[in-house]
Tab-separated table of C-alpha atoms and ligand atoms in Angstrom:
chain	number	residue	atom	x	y	z
A	7	MET	CA	-67.848	16.108	11.366
A	8	GLU	CA	-70.323	18.917	11.939
A	9	ILE	CA	-71.877	20.330	8.771
A	10	LYS	CA	-73.540	23.715	8.826
A	11	GLY	CA	-76.397	24.595	6.447
A	12	ALA	CA	-75.465	26.705	3.399
A	13	GLU	CA	-77.168	29.390	1.398
A	14	LYS	CA	-75.182	28.921	-1.760
A	15	ILE	CA	-72.038	27.662	-3.336
A	16	THR	CA	-69.919	29.608	-5.876
A	17	GLY	CA	-66.551	29.782	-7.602
A	18	THR	CA	-64.104	27.644	-9.566
A	19	ILE	CA	-63.552	24.474	-7.587
A	20	GLU	CA	-60.491	22.333	-8.264
A	21	ILE	CA	-61.463	18.680	-8.468
A	22	PRO	CA	-58.716	16.079	-7.857
A	23	GLY	CA	-57.619	13.529	-10.402
A	24	ASP	CA	-59.781	10.588	-11.413
A	25	LYS	CA	-59.480	7.607	-9.069
A	26	SER	CA	-60.107	4.881	-11.707
A	27	ILE	CA	-57.669	6.398	-14.200
A	28	SER	CA	-54.999	7.027	-11.451
A	29	HIS	CA	-54.976	3.317	-10.482
A	30	ARG	CA	-54.778	2.227	-14.079
A	31	SER	CA	-52.050	4.720	-14.966
A	32	ALA	CA	-49.757	3.349	-12.251
A	33	ILE	CA	-50.499	-0.404	-12.820
A	34	LEU	CA	-50.262	-0.274	-16.643
A	35	SER	CA	-47.197	1.943	-16.572
A	36	ALA	CA	-45.482	-0.609	-14.290
A	37	MET	CA	-46.058	-3.244	-17.011
A	38	THR	CA	-44.310	-1.240	-19.695
A	39	SER	CA	-40.526	-0.904	-20.029
A	40	GLN	CA	-40.662	2.860	-19.951
A	41	LYS	CA	-40.416	5.679	-17.434
A	42	VAL	CA	-43.883	7.220	-17.337
A	43	ILE	CA	-44.674	10.583	-15.827
A	44	ILE	CA	-48.246	10.808	-14.592
A	45	LYS	CA	-49.546	14.329	-13.885
A	46	ASN	CA	-52.485	15.175	-11.589
A	47	PHE	CA	-52.366	11.715	-10.001
A	48	LEU	CA	-54.907	11.314	-7.253
A	49	PHE	CA	-53.085	11.093	-3.880
A	50	SER	CA	-56.023	9.515	-2.066
A	51	GLU	CA	-55.751	6.478	0.236
A	52	ASP	CA	-57.067	4.069	-2.419
A	53	CYS	CA	-54.534	5.168	-5.071
A	54	LEU	CA	-51.706	5.242	-2.445
A	55	SER	CA	-52.607	1.580	-1.743
A	56	THR	CA	-51.960	0.815	-5.418
A	57	LEU	CA	-48.594	2.597	-5.304
A	58	GLU	CA	-47.565	0.787	-2.058
A	59	VAL	CA	-48.444	-2.629	-3.610
A	60	LEU	CA	-46.439	-1.812	-6.752
A	61	LYS	CA	-43.511	-0.711	-4.628
A	62	LYS	CA	-43.588	-4.036	-2.706
A	63	LEU	CA	-43.327	-5.684	-6.177
A	64	GLN	CA	-40.100	-3.688	-6.609
A	65	ILE	CA	-41.495	-1.062	-9.012
A	66	LYS	CA	-39.708	2.244	-8.503
A	67	ILE	CA	-42.090	5.127	-8.133
A	68	ILE	CA	-41.086	8.743	-7.387
A	69	ILE	CA	-43.665	11.212	-6.079
A	70	GLU	CA	-43.125	14.921	-6.843
A	71	ASN	CA	-45.709	17.652	-6.296
A	72	GLN	CA	-48.900	16.577	-8.164
A	73	SER	CA	-47.096	13.915	-10.276
A	74	ILE	CA	-45.634	10.526	-10.021
A	75	THR	CA	-42.988	8.862	-12.151
A	76	VAL	CA	-43.344	5.093	-12.568
A	77	TYR	CA	-40.280	3.154	-13.809
A	78	GLY	CA	-41.836	0.195	-15.730
A	79	ARG	CA	-40.021	-3.097	-15.600
A	80	GLY	CA	-41.721	-4.909	-18.437
A	81	MET	CA	-44.371	-7.583	-18.334
A	82	ASP	CA	-42.236	-10.022	-16.337
A	83	GLY	CA	-40.211	-7.555	-14.299
A	84	LEU	CA	-42.030	-7.793	-10.942
A	85	SER	CA	-40.312	-9.410	-7.917
A	86	GLU	CA	-41.765	-11.569	-5.154
A	87	PRO	CA	-43.009	-9.428	-2.288
A	88	ASP	CA	-41.638	-10.259	1.198
A	89	ASP	CA	-44.920	-9.293	2.887
A	90	ILE	CA	-48.658	-9.387	2.449
A	91	LEU	CA	-49.873	-6.905	-0.217
A	92	TYR	CA	-52.306	-4.703	1.741
A	93	VAL	CA	-54.967	-2.935	-0.388
A	94	GLY	CA	-56.794	-1.071	2.381
A	95	ASN	CA	-60.338	-0.182	1.238
A	96	SER	CA	-59.637	-0.358	-2.467
A	97	GLY	CA	-61.582	-2.765	-4.651
A	98	THR	CA	-59.852	-1.532	-7.772
A	99	THR	CA	-56.430	-2.253	-6.290
A	100	ILE	CA	-57.190	-5.844	-5.256
A	101	ARG	CA	-59.017	-6.799	-8.450
A	102	LEU	CA	-56.628	-5.260	-10.994
A	103	ILE	CA	-53.494	-6.259	-9.168
A	104	SER	CA	-54.806	-9.847	-9.007
A	105	GLY	CA	-54.889	-9.825	-12.816
A	106	LEU	CA	-51.326	-8.583	-12.826
A	107	LEU	CA	-50.096	-11.248	-10.394
A	108	ALA	CA	-52.013	-14.167	-11.895
A	109	ALA	CA	-49.170	-14.901	-14.304
A	110	ALA	CA	-46.255	-13.808	-12.164
A	111	PRO	CA	-43.629	-16.486	-11.372
A	112	PHE	CA	-43.968	-16.113	-7.581
A	113	MET	CA	-46.431	-16.329	-4.700
A	114	SER	CA	-48.380	-13.388	-3.341
A	115	VAL	CA	-51.042	-12.763	-0.714
A	116	LEU	CA	-53.513	-9.908	-1.000
A	117	SER	CA	-55.601	-8.575	1.868
A	118	GLY	CA	-57.522	-5.414	2.809
A	119	ASP	CA	-59.632	-3.863	5.487
A	120	SER	CA	-62.815	-5.415	6.879
A	121	SER	CA	-64.936	-3.974	4.081
A	122	ILE	CA	-62.685	-5.321	1.315
A	123	ASN	CA	-62.513	-8.745	2.885
A	124	ARG	CA	-66.302	-8.980	2.856
A	125	ARG	CA	-66.728	-7.931	-0.843
A	126	PRO	CA	-67.136	-10.637	-3.587
A	127	MET	CA	-63.899	-11.904	-5.083
A	128	ASP	CA	-65.289	-15.054	-6.724
A	129	ARG	CA	-66.087	-12.835	-9.682
A	130	ILE	CA	-62.332	-12.549	-10.383
A	131	ILE	CA	-61.190	-15.876	-8.906
A	132	GLU	CA	-63.371	-17.997	-11.186
A	133	PRO	CA	-62.402	-16.477	-14.546
A	134	LEU	CA	-58.744	-16.214	-13.571
A	135	ARG	CA	-58.834	-19.920	-12.756
A	136	GLN	CA	-60.395	-20.650	-16.125
A	137	MET	CA	-57.327	-18.935	-17.617
A	138	GLY	CA	-55.147	-21.334	-15.673
A	139	ALA	CA	-54.174	-19.187	-12.685
A	140	ALA	CA	-53.639	-20.744	-9.251
A	141	ILE	CA	-55.622	-18.288	-7.160
A	142	TYR	CA	-57.457	-19.011	-3.916
A	143	GLY	CA	-59.669	-17.046	-1.520
A	144	ARG	CA	-61.137	-17.386	1.931
A	145	ASP	CA	-64.481	-19.176	2.414
A	146	ASN	CA	-64.360	-21.475	-0.567
A	147	ASN	CA	-62.811	-18.981	-2.931
A	148	ARG	CA	-65.333	-16.246	-2.322
A	149	PHE	CA	-63.488	-13.549	-0.406
A	150	ALA	CA	-60.073	-11.984	0.366
A	151	PRO	CA	-57.438	-12.641	1.679
A	152	LEU	CA	-56.385	-14.054	-1.694
A	153	VAL	CA	-53.402	-16.287	-2.316
A	154	ILE	CA	-51.883	-16.409	-5.799
A	155	LEU	CA	-49.364	-19.171	-6.245
A	156	GLY	CA	-48.049	-17.922	-9.572
A	157	GLY	CA	-45.852	-19.721	-12.027
A	158	LYS	CA	-48.701	-20.834	-14.282
A	159	LYS	CA	-48.946	-20.232	-18.009
A	160	LEU	CA	-52.233	-18.445	-18.635
A	161	MET	CA	-54.436	-19.234	-21.611
A	162	ALA	CA	-56.474	-16.698	-23.560
A	163	LYS	CA	-60.222	-17.256	-23.098
A	164	GLN	CA	-63.644	-16.102	-24.174
A	165	PHE	CA	-65.718	-14.754	-21.243
A	166	ASN	CA	-69.388	-13.928	-20.839
A	167	ILE	CA	-69.322	-12.156	-17.515
A	168	SER	CA	-72.630	-12.171	-15.634
A	169	VAL	CA	-72.119	-8.752	-13.934
A	170	ALA	CA	-71.228	-5.482	-15.689
A	171	SER	CA	-68.003	-4.650	-13.758
A	172	ALA	CA	-65.081	-2.668	-15.012
A	173	GLN	CA	-62.974	-4.079	-12.216
A	174	VAL	CA	-63.548	-7.644	-13.331
A	175	LYS	CA	-63.104	-6.761	-17.016
A	176	SER	CA	-59.876	-4.877	-16.199
A	177	CYS	CA	-58.505	-7.699	-14.092
A	178	LEU	CA	-58.953	-10.049	-17.055
A	179	LEU	CA	-57.551	-7.686	-19.632
A	180	ILE	CA	-54.431	-7.189	-17.516
A	181	ALA	CA	-54.094	-10.980	-17.064
A	182	ALA	CA	-54.666	-11.416	-20.821
A	183	LEU	CA	-51.619	-9.240	-21.609
A	184	ASN	CA	-49.538	-12.038	-20.046
A	185	CYS	CA	-50.736	-14.955	-22.151
A	186	LYS	CA	-50.844	-16.036	-25.732
A	187	GLY	CA	-53.908	-15.587	-27.987
A	188	THR	CA	-56.959	-13.426	-28.053
A	189	THR	CA	-59.112	-12.885	-24.949
A	190	LYS	CA	-62.710	-11.811	-25.580
A	191	ILE	CA	-64.865	-10.364	-22.843
A	192	SER	CA	-68.565	-9.539	-23.031
A	193	GLN	CA	-70.668	-8.078	-20.278
A	194	PRO	CA	-74.429	-7.641	-19.776
A	195	ALA	CA	-74.104	-3.831	-19.873
A	196	VAL	CA	-71.546	-1.155	-20.659
A	197	SER	CA	-68.976	-0.501	-17.882
A	198	ARG	CA	-66.246	2.128	-17.705
A	199	ASP	CA	-63.627	1.637	-20.428
A	200	HIS	CA	-60.555	3.461	-18.990
A	201	THR	CA	-58.424	0.273	-19.129
A	202	GLU	CA	-59.207	-0.244	-22.802
A	203	ARG	CA	-58.495	3.380	-23.617
A	204	MET	CA	-55.169	3.455	-21.756
A	205	LEU	CA	-54.109	0.109	-23.281
A	206	GLN	CA	-54.932	1.553	-26.730
A	207	TYR	CA	-52.943	4.700	-25.884
A	208	PHE	CA	-50.010	2.465	-24.928
A	209	GLY	CA	-50.265	0.739	-28.288
A	210	ALA	CA	-51.921	-2.586	-27.325
A	211	ASP	CA	-53.790	-4.591	-29.996
A	212	ILE	CA	-57.222	-4.049	-28.467
A	213	LYS	CA	-60.744	-3.589	-29.753
A	214	PHE	CA	-63.644	-2.442	-27.639
A	215	ASP	CA	-67.158	-1.342	-28.157
A	216	GLY	CA	-69.632	-0.861	-25.317
A	217	GLN	CA	-70.241	-4.223	-23.763
A	218	TYR	CA	-67.503	-6.095	-25.619
A	219	SER	CA	-63.683	-5.952	-25.400
A	220	GLU	CA	-61.058	-8.028	-27.187
A	221	ILE	CA	-57.330	-8.042	-26.633
A	222	ASN	CA	-54.576	-9.741	-28.598
A	223	SER	CA	-51.924	-10.764	-26.033
A	224	GLY	CA	-49.103	-10.828	-28.504
A	225	SER	CA	-49.010	-7.055	-28.470
A	226	ARG	CA	-46.413	-5.218	-26.353
A	227	ILE	CA	-47.315	-1.943	-24.630
A	228	ARG	CA	-45.154	1.184	-24.601
A	229	GLY	CA	-45.609	3.695	-21.796
A	230	LYS	CA	-46.366	7.323	-22.528
A	231	ASP	CA	-46.915	10.248	-20.213
A	232	ILE	CA	-50.423	10.761	-18.849
A	233	PHE	CA	-52.449	13.629	-17.510
A	234	VAL	CA	-55.175	12.321	-15.180
A	235	PRO	CA	-58.417	14.342	-15.742
A	236	GLY	CA	-60.483	15.545	-12.761
A	237	ASP	CA	-62.718	12.844	-11.337
A	238	ILE	CA	-66.307	13.244	-12.531
A	239	SER	CA	-67.493	11.121	-9.557
A	240	SER	CA	-65.940	13.657	-7.195
A	241	ALA	CA	-67.140	16.630	-9.265
A	242	ALA	CA	-70.642	15.142	-8.868
A	243	TYR	CA	-70.853	16.327	-5.223
A	244	PHE	CA	-70.263	19.962	-6.123
A	245	ILE	CA	-72.451	19.775	-9.256
A	246	VAL	CA	-75.433	18.592	-7.138
A	247	ALA	CA	-74.685	21.059	-4.297
A	248	CYS	CA	-74.866	23.883	-6.877
A	249	LEU	CA	-78.035	22.617	-8.429
A	250	ILE	CA	-79.946	22.284	-5.143
A	251	LEU	CA	-78.795	25.528	-3.436
A	252	ASP	CA	-80.234	28.824	-4.610
A	253	ASP	CA	-78.169	31.495	-6.430
A	254	SER	CA	-75.295	29.179	-7.010
A	255	HIS	CA	-72.858	28.911	-9.860
A	256	VAL	CA	-69.703	26.783	-10.036
A	257	THR	CA	-67.088	25.991	-12.644
A	258	LEU	CA	-65.166	22.763	-12.643
A	259	ARG	CA	-62.168	22.536	-15.071
A	260	ASP	CA	-60.448	19.578	-16.788
A	261	ILE	CA	-62.992	16.985	-15.820
A	262	GLY	CA	-63.114	13.554	-17.471
A	263	ILE	CA	-66.388	13.223	-19.379
A	264	ASN	CA	-65.880	9.671	-20.700
A	265	GLN	CA	-69.381	8.485	-21.797
A	266	THR	CA	-69.133	5.397	-19.574
A	267	ARG	CA	-68.860	7.714	-16.573
A	268	SER	CA	-70.812	10.886	-17.311
A	269	TYR	CA	-74.335	9.515	-17.792
A	270	PHE	CA	-75.551	11.101	-14.600
A	271	LEU	CA	-74.942	14.516	-16.220
A	272	LYS	CA	-77.406	13.558	-18.937
A	273	ILE	CA	-79.938	12.372	-16.299
A	274	LEU	CA	-79.511	15.699	-14.429
A	275	MET	CA	-79.894	17.713	-17.639
A	276	ASP	CA	-82.992	15.730	-18.572
A	277	MET	CA	-84.242	16.623	-15.058
A	278	GLY	CA	-83.887	20.328	-15.981
A	279	ALA	CA	-80.375	21.010	-14.638
A	280	ASP	CA	-78.513	23.960	-16.144
A	281	ILE	CA	-75.156	22.277	-16.819
A	282	ARG	CA	-72.925	23.527	-19.592
A	283	ILE	CA	-70.097	21.426	-21.028
A	284	LYS	CA	-67.376	23.542	-22.557
A	285	ASN	CA	-63.936	23.280	-24.124
A	286	LYS	CA	-64.247	19.589	-25.001
A	287	ARG	CA	-60.987	17.947	-25.886
A	288	ILE	CA	-59.149	14.551	-25.822
A	289	LEU	CA	-56.188	14.010	-23.477
A	290	ASN	CA	-54.329	10.680	-23.577
A	291	ASN	CA	-57.334	9.047	-25.292
A	292	GLU	CA	-59.831	10.274	-22.643
A	293	PRO	CA	-62.446	12.985	-23.342
A	294	VAL	CA	-62.094	15.995	-20.993
A	295	ALA	CA	-64.101	19.237	-20.657
A	296	ASP	CA	-64.893	22.147	-18.326
A	297	ILE	CA	-68.263	21.999	-16.617
A	298	GLU	CA	-70.291	25.069	-15.580
A	299	VAL	CA	-73.358	24.597	-13.329
A	300	PHE	CA	-76.180	26.963	-12.199
A	301	SER	CA	-78.840	26.436	-9.549
A	302	SER	CA	-81.807	24.714	-11.147
A	303	LYS	CA	-85.352	23.499	-10.586
A	304	LEU	CA	-85.318	19.721	-10.989
A	305	GLN	CA	-88.114	17.421	-12.164
A	306	ALA	CA	-88.027	13.669	-11.532
A	307	ILE	CA	-87.679	11.476	-14.665
A	308	PRO	CA	-87.698	7.709	-15.284
A	309	ILE	CA	-84.240	6.104	-14.910
A	310	ASP	CA	-83.693	3.171	-17.246
A	311	LYS	CA	-82.035	0.274	-15.395
A	312	LYS	CA	-79.861	-0.559	-18.343
A	313	ASN	CA	-77.860	2.714	-17.562
A	314	VAL	CA	-77.314	1.855	-13.919
A	315	PRO	CA	-73.717	0.531	-14.435
A	316	ASN	CA	-72.865	3.912	-15.906
A	317	ILE	CA	-74.075	5.781	-12.848
A	318	ILE	CA	-73.136	3.195	-10.273
A	319	ASP	CA	-70.854	5.455	-8.189
A	320	GLU	CA	-73.127	8.506	-8.630
A	321	ILE	CA	-76.328	6.904	-7.343
A	322	PRO	CA	-75.822	8.180	-3.750
A	323	ILE	CA	-75.407	11.770	-4.866
A	324	LEU	CA	-78.149	11.467	-7.523
A	325	CYS	CA	-80.427	10.449	-4.600
A	326	VAL	CA	-79.613	13.833	-3.081
A	327	ALA	CA	-80.644	15.638	-6.320
A	328	VAL	CA	-83.922	13.671	-6.641
A	329	SER	CA	-84.790	14.351	-3.011
A	330	LYS	CA	-85.184	18.010	-4.033
A	331	ALA	CA	-86.787	17.357	-7.360
A	332	ARG	CA	-90.535	17.516	-8.111
A	333	GLY	CA	-91.942	13.985	-8.444
A	334	LYS	CA	-91.042	10.392	-7.682
A	335	THR	CA	-87.812	8.688	-8.732
A	336	VAL	CA	-87.552	4.917	-8.940
A	337	ILE	CA	-84.102	3.283	-9.225
A	338	THR	CA	-84.073	-0.439	-10.057
A	339	GLY	CA	-81.546	-2.940	-11.239
A	340	ALA	CA	-78.992	-1.534	-8.818
A	341	GLY	CA	-78.416	-4.618	-6.622
A	342	GLU	CA	-74.646	-4.137	-7.218
A	343	LEU	CA	-74.868	-1.196	-4.766
A	344	ARG	CA	-75.123	-3.720	-1.926
A	345	HIS	CA	-71.584	-5.016	-2.756
A	346	LYS	CA	-69.751	-1.657	-2.682
A	347	GLU	CA	-67.711	-0.123	0.154
A	348	SER	CA	-70.934	-0.471	2.171
A	349	ASP	CA	-74.403	-1.783	1.398
A	350	ARG	CA	-75.240	1.536	-0.259
A	351	ILE	CA	-78.956	0.845	-0.732
A	352	ASN	CA	-79.399	0.376	2.971
A	353	ALA	CA	-76.959	3.158	3.849
A	354	ILE	CA	-78.797	5.738	1.633
A	355	TYR	CA	-82.202	4.502	2.846
A	356	SER	CA	-81.395	4.676	6.548
A	357	GLN	CA	-79.564	7.950	6.587
A	358	PHE	CA	-81.894	9.850	4.208
A	359	LEU	CA	-84.854	8.624	6.228
A	360	LYS	CA	-83.262	10.167	9.371
A	361	MET	CA	-83.123	13.504	7.506
A	362	GLY	CA	-86.765	13.273	6.566
A	363	VAL	CA	-86.611	12.126	2.930
A	364	ASP	CA	-89.644	10.187	1.732
A	365	ILE	CA	-87.674	7.083	0.753
A	366	SER	CA	-88.134	3.310	0.563
A	367	GLN	CA	-85.738	0.514	-0.324
A	368	GLU	CA	-86.167	-2.626	-2.420
A	369	PRO	CA	-83.719	-5.499	-2.899
A	370	ASP	CA	-82.282	-3.890	-6.037
A	371	GLY	CA	-83.057	-0.175	-5.667
A	372	LEU	CA	-84.661	2.806	-4.005
A	373	THR	CA	-87.715	4.939	-4.436
A	374	ILE	CA	-87.686	8.622	-3.484
A	375	LYS	CA	-90.614	11.038	-3.482
A	376	GLY	CA	-88.866	14.355	-4.037
A	377	ASP	CA	-89.979	17.740	-2.707
A	378	PRO	CA	-88.670	21.053	-4.257
A	379	ASP	CA	-89.052	22.712	-0.795
A	380	PHE	CA	-87.257	19.874	1.012
A	381	ARG	CA	-85.336	20.941	4.190
A	382	PRO	CA	-83.641	18.103	6.035
A	383	SER	CA	-84.146	17.843	9.737
A	384	TYR	CA	-81.129	17.868	11.991
A	385	ALA	CA	-79.704	14.354	12.351
A	386	ARG	CA	-76.679	12.410	13.555
A	387	LEU	CA	-75.638	10.434	10.511
A	388	LYS	CA	-73.498	7.338	9.933
A	389	SER	CA	-71.116	6.951	6.938
A	390	PHE	CA	-70.811	3.134	7.288
A	391	GLY	CA	-67.137	3.799	6.554
A	392	ASP	CA	-68.102	4.610	2.895
A	393	HIS	CA	-66.768	7.799	1.320
A	394	ARG	CA	-69.651	8.208	-1.130
A	395	ILE	CA	-72.231	7.920	1.630
A	396	ALA	CA	-70.370	10.426	3.809
A	397	MET	CA	-70.061	13.048	1.014
A	398	SER	CA	-73.690	12.527	-0.146
A	399	CYS	CA	-75.022	13.023	3.368
A	400	ALA	CA	-72.843	16.124	3.733
A	401	ILE	CA	-74.318	17.699	0.578
A	402	LEU	CA	-77.907	16.927	1.498
A	403	SER	CA	-77.432	18.311	4.978
A	404	LEU	CA	-76.341	21.698	3.425
A	405	LEU	CA	-80.100	22.229	2.771
A	406	GLY	CA	-80.859	22.010	6.487
A	407	LYS	CA	-81.239	25.013	8.776
A	408	GLN	CA	-79.151	23.284	11.469
A	409	GLY	CA	-77.012	21.073	9.244
A	410	ALA	CA	-76.046	17.639	10.596
A	411	VAL	CA	-73.287	15.643	12.313
A	412	ILE	CA	-71.743	12.798	10.349
A	413	ASP	CA	-69.731	10.132	12.162
A	414	ASP	CA	-66.633	8.560	10.652
A	415	THR	CA	-65.912	10.874	7.761
A	416	GLY	CA	-62.198	9.874	7.592
A	417	CYS	CA	-63.243	7.401	4.791
A	418	ILE	CA	-63.583	10.366	2.434
A	419	ASN	CA	-59.827	10.275	2.127
A	420	THR	CA	-60.131	7.093	0.121
A	421	SER	CA	-61.198	9.219	-2.909
A	422	PHE	CA	-61.377	12.906	-2.100
A	423	PRO	CA	-58.829	14.292	0.287
A	424	ASN	CA	-59.670	17.929	1.284
A	425	PHE	CA	-63.311	17.508	0.359
A	426	PHE	CA	-64.461	19.538	3.420
A	427	ASP	CA	-61.784	22.238	2.877
A	428	LYS	CA	-63.133	22.834	-0.632
A	429	LEU	CA	-66.747	22.715	0.522
A	430	ASN	CA	-66.053	25.224	3.308
A	431	LYS	CA	-64.103	27.479	0.939
A	432	HIS	CA	-66.883	27.687	-1.597
A	433	LYS	CA	-70.116	27.693	0.422
A	434	ARG	CA	-71.733	30.740	2.011
B	508	S3P	C1	-64.244	0.990	-10.666
B	508	S3P	C2	-65.300	0.264	-11.058
B	508	S3P	C3	-66.590	0.210	-10.438
B	508	S3P	C4	-66.726	1.374	-9.447
B	508	S3P	C5	-65.530	1.526	-8.604
B	508	S3P	C6	-64.318	1.816	-9.476
B	508	S3P	C7	-63.000	0.912	-11.469
B	508	S3P	O1	-66.717	-0.987	-9.733
B	508	S3P	O2	-67.865	1.169	-8.630
B	508	S3P	O3	-65.712	2.667	-7.747
B	508	S3P	O4	-62.059	1.695	-11.199
B	508	S3P	O5	-62.864	0.031	-12.275
B	508	S3P	P1	-67.261	-2.314	-10.490
B	508	S3P	O6	-66.432	-2.467	-11.701
B	508	S3P	O7	-67.024	-3.445	-9.550
B	508	S3P	O8	-68.687	-2.089	-10.768
């Protein structure tokens, strides 16, 4: 994809539905006994992988316009799939669906693309086994493909998880719905709480507070219709584009501003960004707002590593913002970035370096010396098959006189179909 430099970005930009909430809305609705209508569902490759997997488990799903209708079949209403369950590039699909299948009375095999089959799965295999599940993975239970034999009675457990991961936590909460007793999960830091919020909305007996979640498995859940808010992680690309380009002003409506996801807005505001949060409201137990952004002069600030799990998906685009801020930004405690769709520390480092950013990498982070007058040099960039790397490179290259070429941008469809159409429509 060839990206041309831009002078400014303006207008009201429609941001597609939240990826994390879309996955959860389909999976949790399938576990209820109701027909659930989900509006503004994200039709990206990752979320379509979740729908395909649910369909192979005999869940009826109807797609109409921007909505889907899921016909839940109850906690034990799934049927044995007659094929491998293919999750594509989606970590959320494989980890949450494993929690769902851990207690199912049949065998299933989950596999994905080459990136998924290299990402760590021991983090779900070990705790699911402690609950009594018969789950196995390639290379001594470390990686997918995964085999789940099923037919085991799961036991409620108390977990101290060593990594702050919403995917692991959600996998265990979903598995816990299918066993007796109370499952307690604590994590070293706060991670996104969409699963807890949706389970609460569906009436589950659940308590959660930052790093701790507790679910009582006796509780049944009842499906209710859902509106999926706009994805703040997708909005982030246009927010940063607007901040770093002169004379720019954009409005983004109906964006999810859940505290466990929106911390990067606070970081940007502390850096001097003119971002206005308006019309705050709650929709299906999730906080939502409209966001207005104006071009701003940014100043580097210290980033506390305890907040890294709350900005984990925004670090690539935050690196774009800090490249054009005055001062040095140090990101540490972000080793998890090496286990995402690509090794994001190395991907950001190597591609930003090509564009002329003053950047260095450490095992668990990055250091960037920003420059308010930064203009990237023309470069041929690699996405590493990672949507967030491709979109972050595209936004940074807008600052260049000659733009850039980015190889392999098809991966953007995993989270943000039509990203380039929206960018081209709103930039001048
Ligand atoms: C997600 C959780 C995060 C995030 C991913 C989506 C989710 O991963 O990076 O893009 O939907 O639960 P981890 O929970 O593994 O950190």
